[in-house]
Amino acid sequence: MTPNAAIAFLQKRSQKVIRPAIAIAIFLVIWQILCSSPDANLPTPIQTVQETWDLIIDPFFDRGGTDKGMALQIFASLRRVAVGFTLSAVVGIALGILIGTNRFVYDAVDPIFQVLRTVPPLAWLPISLAAFRDSEPSAIFVIFITSIWPILINTTVGVQQIPQDYRNVARVLQLSKRDYFFNILFPATVPYIFTGLRIGIGLSWLAIIAAEMLVGGVGIGFFIWDAWNSSQISEIILALIYVGIVGLLLDRLMGFIASKVVPEEAK
C-alpha cells in the first residue's frame, strides 16, 4: 500500500471513528449534567468509573463462588449461549428444511409454531426448571427455545422461495435427492438461514441475561441482579455497557461469517 493510499484509507476510516466518538462524548456530557444533582438517583459517568474502577482494571479476578470479574461472568454467559444457540441452529435448520419441503407438514405445524414463538423467553423458565430440576440446563433451554424460531421460520421461507426454474432444472437433469439438496436447495436457502441465525444470536444473548437473573450462578445476568440487591448501581451500569458491547460483537461476527458464506449474488 502506497503512503497516499494509506492516508486516504485512514481518512476514510477516521470518519467512522470520529463521528461515534463525538456522539458518545455528547451523551456522557448530558448524562453528567442530568445526574450531577444531589437528588439524582443515578451516578454520573465519573462516579460510575470511580466506583467500578477495580472491576475495570481487573476483569479476570476469581475469589471463589460467584465473586468473579466481569470477563469471567461474561464468559460463563457466552458458554451457555454457545450451547443453546448451537442446538437451536442445528434443530431449527433441520426442521425448517423438512417443513419447507413438505406442504402437509407445514400446514400442520405452522399454527403451533406461530403461537409458541410469541411466548416471552422468561415464560419458559418455570417449565424448564420443572422439567430439568437444574438451573444450568434450564437456562440453556430458554436460549434454545427463544432463538430457534427465527432460524426455523427463515429456513422454511427460504426453502419455499426456491424459484420454480430451479426445480424444473432438477427434474430435467433427474437429480437425486442428495444432489438436489446439496446443489440447489441448500445453496438457495443459505441467505435465509443466515438471516435467521443473525436474529437468533441476538435473541440468545437477550434471553440468557434475563434467565440468569432468576436462576442464579455465575453469569452477567446474575451479576446485574446481585448488584441490584446490593444497591450497586454503578456496577449495573458497567455491566450493561459490557452486555451491549458483547451483543454488538456477536451480531457483527455473525454478519462477517454471512458475508463470507452467502454468495455475492444472493446478498
GROMACS .gro file of C-alpha atoms in nm:
model
  267
    1MET     CA    1   0.000   0.000   0.000
    2THR     CA    2   0.143   0.337  -0.102
    3PRO     CA    3   0.167   0.625   0.152
    4ASN     CA    4  -0.109   0.818  -0.029
    5ALA     CA    5  -0.336   0.515  -0.031
    6ALA     CA    6  -0.269   0.457   0.338
    7ILE     CA    7  -0.354   0.818   0.421
    8ALA     CA    8  -0.673   0.801   0.216
    9PHE     CA    9  -0.771   0.478   0.392
   10LEU     CA   10  -0.713   0.633   0.736
   11GLN     CA   11  -0.908   0.944   0.643
   12LYS     CA   12  -1.200   0.733   0.526
   13ARG     CA   13  -1.195   0.521   0.838
   14SER     CA   14  -1.149   0.816   1.070
   15GLN     CA   15  -1.497   0.943   0.989
   16LYS     CA   16  -1.646   0.620   1.123
   17VAL     CA   17  -1.449   0.664   1.444
   18ILE     CA   18  -1.473   1.038   1.498
   19ARG     CA   19  -1.849   1.068   1.450
   20PRO     CA   20  -1.944   0.795   1.702
   21ALA     CA   21  -1.683   0.936   1.943
   22ILE     CA   22  -1.847   1.278   1.923
   23ALA     CA   23  -2.191   1.127   1.981
   24ILE     CA   24  -2.063   0.930   2.282
   25ALA     CA   25  -1.896   1.241   2.424
   26ILE     CA   26  -2.220   1.440   2.392
   27PHE     CA   27  -2.414   1.160   2.560
   28LEU     CA   28  -2.166   1.147   2.851
   29VAL     CA   29  -2.183   1.525   2.898
   30ILE     CA   30  -2.565   1.516   2.907
   31TRP     CA   31  -2.555   1.222   3.148
   32GLN     CA   32  -2.306   1.406   3.371
   33ILE     CA   33  -2.523   1.721   3.378
   34LEU     CA   34  -2.851   1.539   3.446
   35CYS     CA   35  -2.709   1.325   3.727
   36SER     CA   36  -2.495   1.590   3.899
   37SER     CA   37  -2.783   1.700   4.119
   38PRO     CA   38  -2.766   1.580   4.483
   39ASP     CA   39  -3.118   1.441   4.439
   40ALA     CA   40  -3.022   1.229   4.134
   41ASN     CA   41  -3.092   0.858   4.166
   42LEU     CA   42  -2.822   0.754   3.919
   43PRO     CA   43  -2.446   0.809   3.942
   44THR     CA   44  -2.265   1.033   3.697
   45PRO     CA   45  -2.018   0.882   3.446
   46ILE     CA   46  -1.730   0.996   3.665
   47GLN     CA   47  -1.883   0.837   3.974
   48THR     CA   48  -1.952   0.518   3.779
   49VAL     CA   49  -1.588   0.487   3.676
   50GLN     CA   50  -1.464   0.569   4.026
   51GLU     CA   51  -1.692   0.314   4.194
   52THR     CA   52  -1.619   0.034   3.944
   53TRP     CA   53  -1.251   0.100   3.882
   54ASP     CA   54  -1.144  -0.229   4.042
   55LEU     CA   55  -1.379  -0.420   3.811
   56ILE     CA   56  -1.249  -0.231   3.507
   57ILE     CA   57  -0.877  -0.281   3.566
   58ASP     CA   58  -0.905  -0.645   3.677
   59PRO     CA   59  -1.188  -0.821   3.490
   60PHE     CA   60  -1.038  -1.169   3.543
   61PHE     CA   61  -1.022  -1.195   3.922
   62ASP     CA   62  -1.170  -1.505   4.084
   63ARG     CA   63  -1.229  -1.505   4.458
   64GLY     CA   64  -1.438  -1.821   4.450
   65GLY     CA   65  -1.810  -1.881   4.423
   66THR     CA   66  -1.991  -1.611   4.230
   67ASP     CA   67  -1.737  -1.342   4.321
   68LYS     CA   68  -1.567  -1.320   3.983
   69GLY     CA   69  -1.455  -1.047   3.745
   70MET     CA   70  -1.667  -0.913   3.460
   71ALA     CA   71  -1.478  -1.109   3.196
   72LEU     CA   72  -1.537  -1.440   3.373
   73GLN     CA   73  -1.904  -1.354   3.424
   74ILE     CA   74  -1.942  -1.282   3.052
   75PHE     CA   75  -1.752  -1.596   2.952
   76ALA     CA   76  -1.990  -1.805   3.163
   77SER     CA   77  -2.289  -1.646   2.988
   78LEU     CA   78  -2.129  -1.688   2.645
   79ARG     CA   79  -2.070  -2.056   2.714
   80ARG     CA   80  -2.439  -2.107   2.781
   81VAL     CA   81  -2.528  -1.904   2.474
   82ALA     CA   82  -2.292  -2.112   2.260
   83VAL     CA   83  -2.455  -2.439   2.369
   84GLY     CA   84  -2.815  -2.318   2.343
   85PHE     CA   85  -2.765  -2.133   2.015
   86THR     CA   86  -2.581  -2.424   1.853
   87LEU     CA   87  -2.866  -2.658   1.945
   88SER     CA   88  -3.124  -2.414   1.811
   89ALA     CA   89  -2.926  -2.371   1.486
   90VAL     CA   90  -2.899  -2.745   1.424
   91VAL     CA   91  -3.261  -2.822   1.513
   92GLY     CA   92  -3.401  -2.506   1.350
   93ILE     CA   93  -3.225  -2.558   1.017
   94ALA     CA   94  -3.312  -2.927   1.003
   95LEU     CA   95  -3.678  -2.870   1.091
   96GLY     CA   96  -3.700  -2.569   0.862
   97ILE     CA   97  -3.583  -2.772   0.564
   98LEU     CA   98  -3.821  -3.056   0.648
   99ILE     CA   99  -4.119  -2.825   0.692
  100GLY     CA  100  -4.036  -2.615   0.387
  101THR     CA  101  -4.018  -2.916   0.158
  102ASN     CA  102  -4.339  -3.079   0.280
  103ARG     CA  103  -4.659  -2.880   0.241
  104PHE     CA  104  -4.861  -3.117   0.459
  105VAL     CA  105  -4.618  -3.084   0.750
  106TYR     CA  106  -4.609  -2.706   0.705
  107ASP     CA  107  -4.988  -2.674   0.721
  108ALA     CA  108  -4.996  -2.899   1.028
  109VAL     CA  109  -4.729  -2.735   1.243
  110ASP     CA  110  -4.723  -2.370   1.129
  111PRO     CA  111  -5.014  -2.260   1.354
  112ILE     CA  112  -4.845  -2.427   1.653
  113PHE     CA  113  -4.512  -2.259   1.583
  114GLN     CA  114  -4.676  -1.921   1.533
  115VAL     CA  115  -4.832  -1.949   1.878
  116LEU     CA  116  -4.519  -2.076   2.055
  117ARG     CA  117  -4.286  -1.816   1.906
  118THR     CA  118  -4.483  -1.533   2.069
  119VAL     CA  119  -4.425  -1.670   2.420
  120PRO     CA  120  -4.177  -1.444   2.605
  121PRO     CA  121  -3.845  -1.608   2.697
  122LEU     CA  122  -3.892  -1.587   3.073
  123ALA     CA  123  -4.231  -1.755   3.049
  124TRP     CA  124  -4.047  -2.073   2.952
  125LEU     CA  125  -3.824  -2.065   3.260
  126PRO     CA  126  -4.069  -2.219   3.512
  127ILE     CA  127  -4.144  -2.501   3.269
  128SER     CA  128  -3.775  -2.568   3.209
  129LEU     CA  129  -3.700  -2.562   3.582
  130ALA     CA  130  -3.984  -2.807   3.645
  131ALA     CA  131  -3.858  -3.036   3.368
  132PHE     CA  132  -3.482  -3.028   3.432
  133ARG     CA  133  -3.469  -2.953   3.805
  134ASP     CA  134  -3.140  -2.771   3.750
  135SER     CA  135  -3.058  -2.411   3.664
  136GLU     CA  136  -2.789  -2.482   3.404
  137PRO     CA  137  -2.993  -2.688   3.155
  138SER     CA  138  -3.293  -2.466   3.226
  139ALA     CA  139  -3.103  -2.155   3.116
  140ILE     CA  140  -2.976  -2.334   2.806
  141PHE     CA  141  -3.329  -2.445   2.721
  142VAL     CA  142  -3.455  -2.086   2.748
  143ILE     CA  143  -3.185  -1.981   2.500
  144PHE     CA  144  -3.274  -2.269   2.270
  145ILE     CA  145  -3.648  -2.209   2.268
  146THR     CA  146  -3.604  -1.833   2.225
  147SER     CA  147  -3.358  -1.840   1.935
  148ILE     CA  148  -3.496  -2.134   1.738
  149TRP     CA  149  -3.800  -1.954   1.593
  150PRO     CA  150  -3.627  -1.702   1.362
  151ILE     CA  151  -3.392  -1.976   1.242
  152LEU     CA  152  -3.671  -2.224   1.178
  153ILE     CA  153  -3.906  -1.974   1.013
  154ASN     CA  154  -3.642  -1.814   0.791
  155THR     CA  155  -3.514  -2.155   0.680
  156THR     CA  156  -3.869  -2.265   0.598
  157VAL     CA  157  -3.932  -1.949   0.396
  158GLY     CA  158  -3.601  -1.992   0.216
  159VAL     CA  159  -3.690  -2.345   0.106
  160GLN     CA  160  -4.035  -2.234  -0.009
  161GLN     CA  161  -3.888  -1.942  -0.206
  162ILE     CA  162  -3.666  -2.158  -0.427
  163PRO     CA  163  -3.750  -2.049  -0.785
  164GLN     CA  164  -3.961  -2.292  -0.984
  165ASP     CA  165  -3.699  -2.282  -1.261
  166TYR     CA  166  -3.451  -2.447  -1.024
  167ARG     CA  167  -3.697  -2.725  -0.952
  168ASN     CA  168  -3.765  -2.772  -1.323
  169VAL     CA  169  -3.394  -2.799  -1.397
  170ALA     CA  170  -3.360  -3.063  -1.123
  171ARG     CA  171  -3.639  -3.266  -1.284
  172VAL     CA  172  -3.490  -3.233  -1.632
  173LEU     CA  173  -3.148  -3.341  -1.510
  174GLN     CA  174  -3.308  -3.613  -1.298
  175LEU     CA  175  -3.103  -3.514  -0.997
  176SER     CA  176  -3.109  -3.747  -0.700
  177LYS     CA  177  -3.245  -3.615  -0.372
  178ARG     CA  178  -2.890  -3.586  -0.242
  179ASP     CA  179  -2.769  -3.387  -0.543
  180TYR     CA  180  -3.079  -3.168  -0.534
  181PHE     CA  181  -3.020  -3.090  -0.166
  182PHE     CA  182  -2.651  -3.003  -0.193
  183ASN     CA  183  -2.655  -2.833  -0.535
  184ILE     CA  184  -2.988  -2.648  -0.534
  185LEU     CA  185  -3.190  -2.649  -0.212
  186PHE     CA  186  -2.923  -2.573   0.047
  187PRO     CA  187  -2.727  -2.309  -0.151
  188ALA     CA  188  -3.051  -2.127  -0.235
  189THR     CA  189  -3.157  -2.133   0.131
  190VAL     CA  190  -2.827  -2.018   0.284
  191PRO     CA  191  -2.909  -1.641   0.274
  192TYR     CA  192  -3.235  -1.702   0.460
  193ILE     CA  193  -3.061  -1.930   0.709
  194PHE     CA  194  -2.805  -1.665   0.798
  195THR     CA  195  -3.076  -1.404   0.837
  196GLY     CA  196  -3.237  -1.631   1.095
  197LEU     CA  197  -2.903  -1.705   1.261
  198ARG     CA  198  -2.823  -1.336   1.294
  199ILE     CA  199  -3.159  -1.265   1.457
  200GLY     CA  200  -3.128  -1.578   1.670
  201ILE     CA  201  -2.788  -1.491   1.817
  202GLY     CA  202  -2.922  -1.156   1.932
  203LEU     CA  203  -3.224  -1.318   2.094
  204SER     CA  204  -2.996  -1.576   2.259
  205TRP     CA  205  -2.794  -1.303   2.427
  206LEU     CA  206  -3.111  -1.126   2.543
  207ALA     CA  207  -3.257  -1.448   2.679
  208ILE     CA  208  -2.952  -1.555   2.879
  209ILE     CA  209  -2.927  -1.222   3.059
  210ALA     CA  210  -3.290  -1.245   3.169
  211ALA     CA  211  -3.267  -1.616   3.257
  212GLU     CA  212  -2.953  -1.576   3.467
  213MET     CA  213  -3.120  -1.309   3.677
  214LEU     CA  214  -3.361  -1.575   3.801
  215VAL     CA  215  -3.160  -1.898   3.800
  216GLY     CA  216  -2.852  -1.750   3.966
  217GLY     CA  217  -2.497  -1.880   3.944
  218VAL     CA  218  -2.205  -1.725   3.762
  219GLY     CA  219  -2.306  -1.511   3.466
  220ILE     CA  220  -2.351  -1.148   3.371
  221GLY     CA  221  -2.728  -1.166   3.423
  222PHE     CA  222  -2.690  -1.284   3.781
  223PHE     CA  223  -2.416  -1.025   3.833
  224ILE     CA  224  -2.662  -0.749   3.740
  225TRP     CA  225  -2.931  -0.887   3.970
  226ASP     CA  226  -2.686  -0.931   4.257
  227ALA     CA  227  -2.561  -0.574   4.208
  228TRP     CA  228  -2.921  -0.451   4.227
  229ASN     CA  229  -2.979  -0.639   4.551
  230SER     CA  230  -2.662  -0.478   4.687
  231SER     CA  231  -2.765  -0.131   4.559
  232GLN     CA  232  -2.452  -0.112   4.343
  233ILE     CA  233  -2.598   0.096   4.060
  234SER     CA  234  -2.257   0.179   3.914
  235GLU     CA  235  -2.184  -0.192   3.873
  236ILE     CA  236  -2.516  -0.237   3.695
  237ILE     CA  237  -2.431   0.043   3.453
  238LEU     CA  238  -2.087  -0.105   3.385
  239ALA     CA  239  -2.241  -0.448   3.327
  240LEU     CA  240  -2.497  -0.302   3.085
  241ILE     CA  241  -2.215  -0.146   2.885
  242TYR     CA  242  -2.040  -0.482   2.865
  243VAL     CA  243  -2.365  -0.654   2.766
  244GLY     CA  244  -2.423  -0.406   2.484
  245ILE     CA  245  -2.068  -0.438   2.353
  246VAL     CA  246  -2.080  -0.818   2.356
  247GLY     CA  247  -2.420  -0.816   2.184
  248LEU     CA  248  -2.282  -0.587   1.913
  249LEU     CA  249  -1.976  -0.809   1.864
  250LEU     CA  250  -2.192  -1.121   1.833
  251ASP     CA  251  -2.407  -0.954   1.569
  252ARG     CA  252  -2.102  -0.832   1.376
  253LEU     CA  253  -1.942  -1.176   1.398
  254MET     CA  254  -2.249  -1.343   1.250
  255GLY     CA  255  -2.267  -1.076   0.982
  256PHE     CA  256  -1.899  -1.132   0.897
  257ILE     CA  257  -1.949  -1.508   0.865
  258ALA     CA  258  -2.254  -1.449   0.647
  259SER     CA  259  -2.051  -1.217   0.420
  260LYS     CA  260  -1.802  -1.498   0.362
  261VAL     CA  261  -2.056  -1.777   0.316
  262VAL     CA  262  -2.353  -1.622   0.136
  263PRO     CA  263  -2.299  -1.597  -0.241
  264GLU     CA  264  -2.246  -1.240  -0.364
  265GLU     CA  265  -2.543  -1.251  -0.600
  266ALA     CA  266  -2.773  -1.354  -0.313
  267LYS     CA  267  -2.686  -1.057  -0.092
   0.00000   0.00000   0.00000
